[in-house]
Amino acid sequence: MQNVLKALGIKEVNEGCSTGLNWFSNGSVLESYSPVDGKLIGKVKSASKEDYNKVIAAAKSAFKFWRELPAPRRGEYVRQFGDKLRAKKADLGKLVSYEMGKSYQEGLGEVQEMIDICDFAVGLSRQLYGLQMHSERPNHRMMEQWHPLGIVGIISAFNFPVAVWAWNTALGWICGDVCIWKPSEKTPLCSVACQHIWNEVAKENNLPEGISCLINGNYEIGQLLTEDTNVPLISATGSTRMGRIVGAKVAERFGKSILELGGNNAIIITENADLDSTLVGAIFGAVGTAGQRCTTTRRLIIHESIYDKAKERLAKAYSQLKIGNPLDEGNHVGPLIDKDAVKNYLTALDSVVKEGGKIIVAGAVLEGNGYESGCYVKPAIAEAENKMKIVQHETFAPILYIMKYKTLEEAIALQNGVPQGLSSAIMTLNMREAELFLSVSGSDCGIANVNIGTSGAEIGGAFGGEKETGGGRESGSDAWKAYMRRQTNTINWGAKLPLAQGIVFDLGI
Ligand code: NAD
C-alpha cells in the first residue's frame, strides 16, 4: 500500500485544503483508519474558517477567468484530467478500496465512472444547447441561453469517495462553474489524491488557483458552504438526515441544491422471473459494498408461488459468501466503514426481531484472523413486513428483508410504500408486468429497472431519486442544466416597438 500512497502524493500528514496549486490548512486533524485492517493510513488537516475564506476568495476570482473560456476549451482540460485518471486508475482504485472498504473491483469501477463522466463532459462541452422560439411580434427573435452559476459546493458521502465528486465537478467545470469539494470526513485521503491529480492539470496548463478547491473537515465546514451566499449551488450527497438540514439552509438563502440522499430499494420478483439471473442481481445488490450503496437492494418482494423456493435458494447462496479483505478478489463482501456502522447493523437486527420479523440467515460480527478491524459482519436475511419501522428505515448494512405478495398491484404498493424513492426493479419475462411497473401506476422511484438489480447505474442516465431521496439529478442526460442558469433573450431587430400581448401604449411620439 505504501507504493500506492506515494504514487498518489499521500503523505503521513497531509494538508486538507487546496485551491489548485497551493496546499494549506490550520484546522484540527482527521485520522483515516482503514476498515480493512484497522490500521492508520494517514492524517489530513481540516480547514479552519480562515482557510475556508481563502478558498472562497480563490474560487471567486477563478470564476471570472473560467467562465470566459469557450466551453470546448474547458472540455479540453477535463479530457486531460480524464487521461490522468486512466493512468492512475489502479492506484486510485486501490486507495478507494483500502480507505472505504469496498472490493478492489468496485474501487476500479468507481474510478472508471470518473473517467466515463469526463468523456461525457468533454462531448457535452460542445452541446450546451438553448432553444430558439418563434416570437409573437414581427422582426423579433426569442431564444434562451445557459450561463454558468458560479461556485458549486460539493458535499459528498463516504461510500462513493471519488465518483460522486467527479460526477459533479466534471459537469460543473464544462458548464463554466468552479467547484469546492467538502468530502466525507471518513474518506479524506481519497479527496487529497484526487486534488493532486487536478493540480497536475492546472500546473501543466498554467491555470489559475480556484477552479477546483478542496476543503476537508467535518459537518461544520459543510455548514460554512451551505450558509454561504457566495455559493449559488450546493450538491449534497449523504443521509436524509443531512439533506433535511442542508436543503432547508440553502433554500432559506434562495440558493439551489441538488440533493442525493438515502434509498430503500426493492426488487419485485414475479412468478415469471428467470430465477437464476434474478438471484445474482438480488444478491449482488444486497451484499455488494457490504450493503453500503445508496442503491443497495434492501427489500425483495416475491410472488407467493415462488416465495419458498426463492427463500431457500437465497439462504443457500448466502452460505457460500466469502467475507474478508476486499483487496483479495476471492472475497465477495468486505467490511463496514467503521464500528459505529457495526453498532447500527446490530441494533437493526435486534429491532427486526423485536418488531416481529423472522431471521432467515443470521447476522454476526466476525472476529479473529483477518477481521481485526472489527468491521466485518455477516450479511443477514429476515422475513419482515413492509410496515415495520425498521424496514421503513435505511440501515446502511447488508440486511435484506424479504416479503411475499399476491397481485402485482399489491407488490407495487409495497415497493412504493417507503419514504425513500431512489432505485427499484422488477424481475419478469412477462411484458405486461414489466410495462405496468414502468407505467404511471408503477414504481415511484427515480430509477426503475427491468431484469437488472437496483444497484450499478451507468453515467449516461440522470441519476437520483424522489421523495426523501431528495429529488436531485446528477450525471447524464440533461442533468447539466442544474449547474447553469437559464436566460431568455428577446431581440427586436425592427424599427417599431410592438408590445407583447398586443398592448397599445401610445405616447403620440
Ligand atoms: P452523512 O449524511 O453522514 O454525510 C454525508 C456528508 O454530509 C459528509 O461529508 C458530512 O460531513 C456532511 N454533512 C453532515 N451533516 C452536515 C450538515 N449539517 N451540513 C453540511 N454538511 C453535512 O452520510 P454518509 O454516512 O457519509 O453516507 C451514507 C448516506 O449517503 C446514505 O444515506 C446513502 O444512501 C447516502 N448516499 C446517497 C447517494 C445518492 O446518490 N442518493 C449516494 C451515496 C450515498
Coordinates of C-alpha atoms in Angstrom, one line a residue, residues 58-81 121 125 128 147-152 168-180 198 201-203 205-213 483-484:
A58 CA -9.6 32.0 -4.9
A59 CA -12.8 30.4 -6.3
K60 CA -14.5 33.8 -6.8
S61 CA -11.5 35.1 -8.7
A62 CA -11.1 31.9 -10.8
F63 CA -14.7 32.0 -11.8
K64 CA -14.1 35.3 -13.6
F65 CA -11.4 33.6 -15.7
W66 CA -13.0 30.2 -16.2
R67 CA -16.5 31.5 -17.3
E68 CA -14.8 33.4 -20.2
L69 CA -13.2 30.4 -21.7
P70 CA -15.1 28.7 -24.5
A71 CA -16.8 25.6 -23.2
P72 CA -14.9 23.3 -25.5
R73 CA -11.7 24.7 -24.2
R74 CA -12.8 23.8 -20.6
G75 CA -13.7 20.4 -22.0
E76 CA -10.1 20.0 -23.1
Y77 CA -8.9 20.4 -19.5
V78 CA -11.5 17.8 -18.4
R79 CA -10.1 15.5 -21.2
Q80 CA -6.6 15.9 -19.7
F81 CA -8.0 15.2 -16.2
A121 CA -18.5 16.1 -20.1
S125 CA -18.9 20.9 -23.7
L128 CA -24.8 23.2 -24.0
H147 CA -24.7 30.6 -18.3
P148 CA -22.7 29.2 -15.5
L149 CA -23.8 29.7 -11.9
G150 CA -20.5 30.5 -10.2
I151 CA -19.2 28.4 -7.3
V152 CA -20.6 24.9 -6.9
N168 CA -20.5 16.9 -10.1
T169 CA -17.2 18.6 -10.9
A170 CA -16.7 17.4 -14.5
L171 CA -20.2 18.8 -15.4
G172 CA -19.7 21.9 -13.3
W173 CA -16.3 22.6 -15.0
I174 CA -17.6 22.3 -18.6
C175 CA -20.6 24.5 -17.6
G176 CA -18.1 27.2 -16.6
D177 CA -18.5 26.8 -12.8
V178 CA -15.7 26.4 -10.4
C179 CA -16.0 23.8 -7.6
I180 CA -15.3 23.5 -3.9
W198 CA -6.4 18.0 -10.8
V201 CA -3.6 19.5 -14.9
A202 CA -3.8 23.1 -13.5
K203 CA 0.0 23.3 -13.3
N205 CA -1.7 24.4 -18.3
N206 CA -0.9 27.4 -16.2
L207 CA -4.4 27.6 -14.9
P208 CA -5.2 29.9 -12.0
E209 CA -5.9 28.8 -8.5
G210 CA -9.5 28.2 -7.5
I211 CA -11.0 26.2 -10.4
S212 CA -11.1 23.1 -8.2
C213 CA -10.8 23.5 -4.5
Y483 CA -25.3 23.6 -12.9
M484 CA -26.3 26.6 -15.1

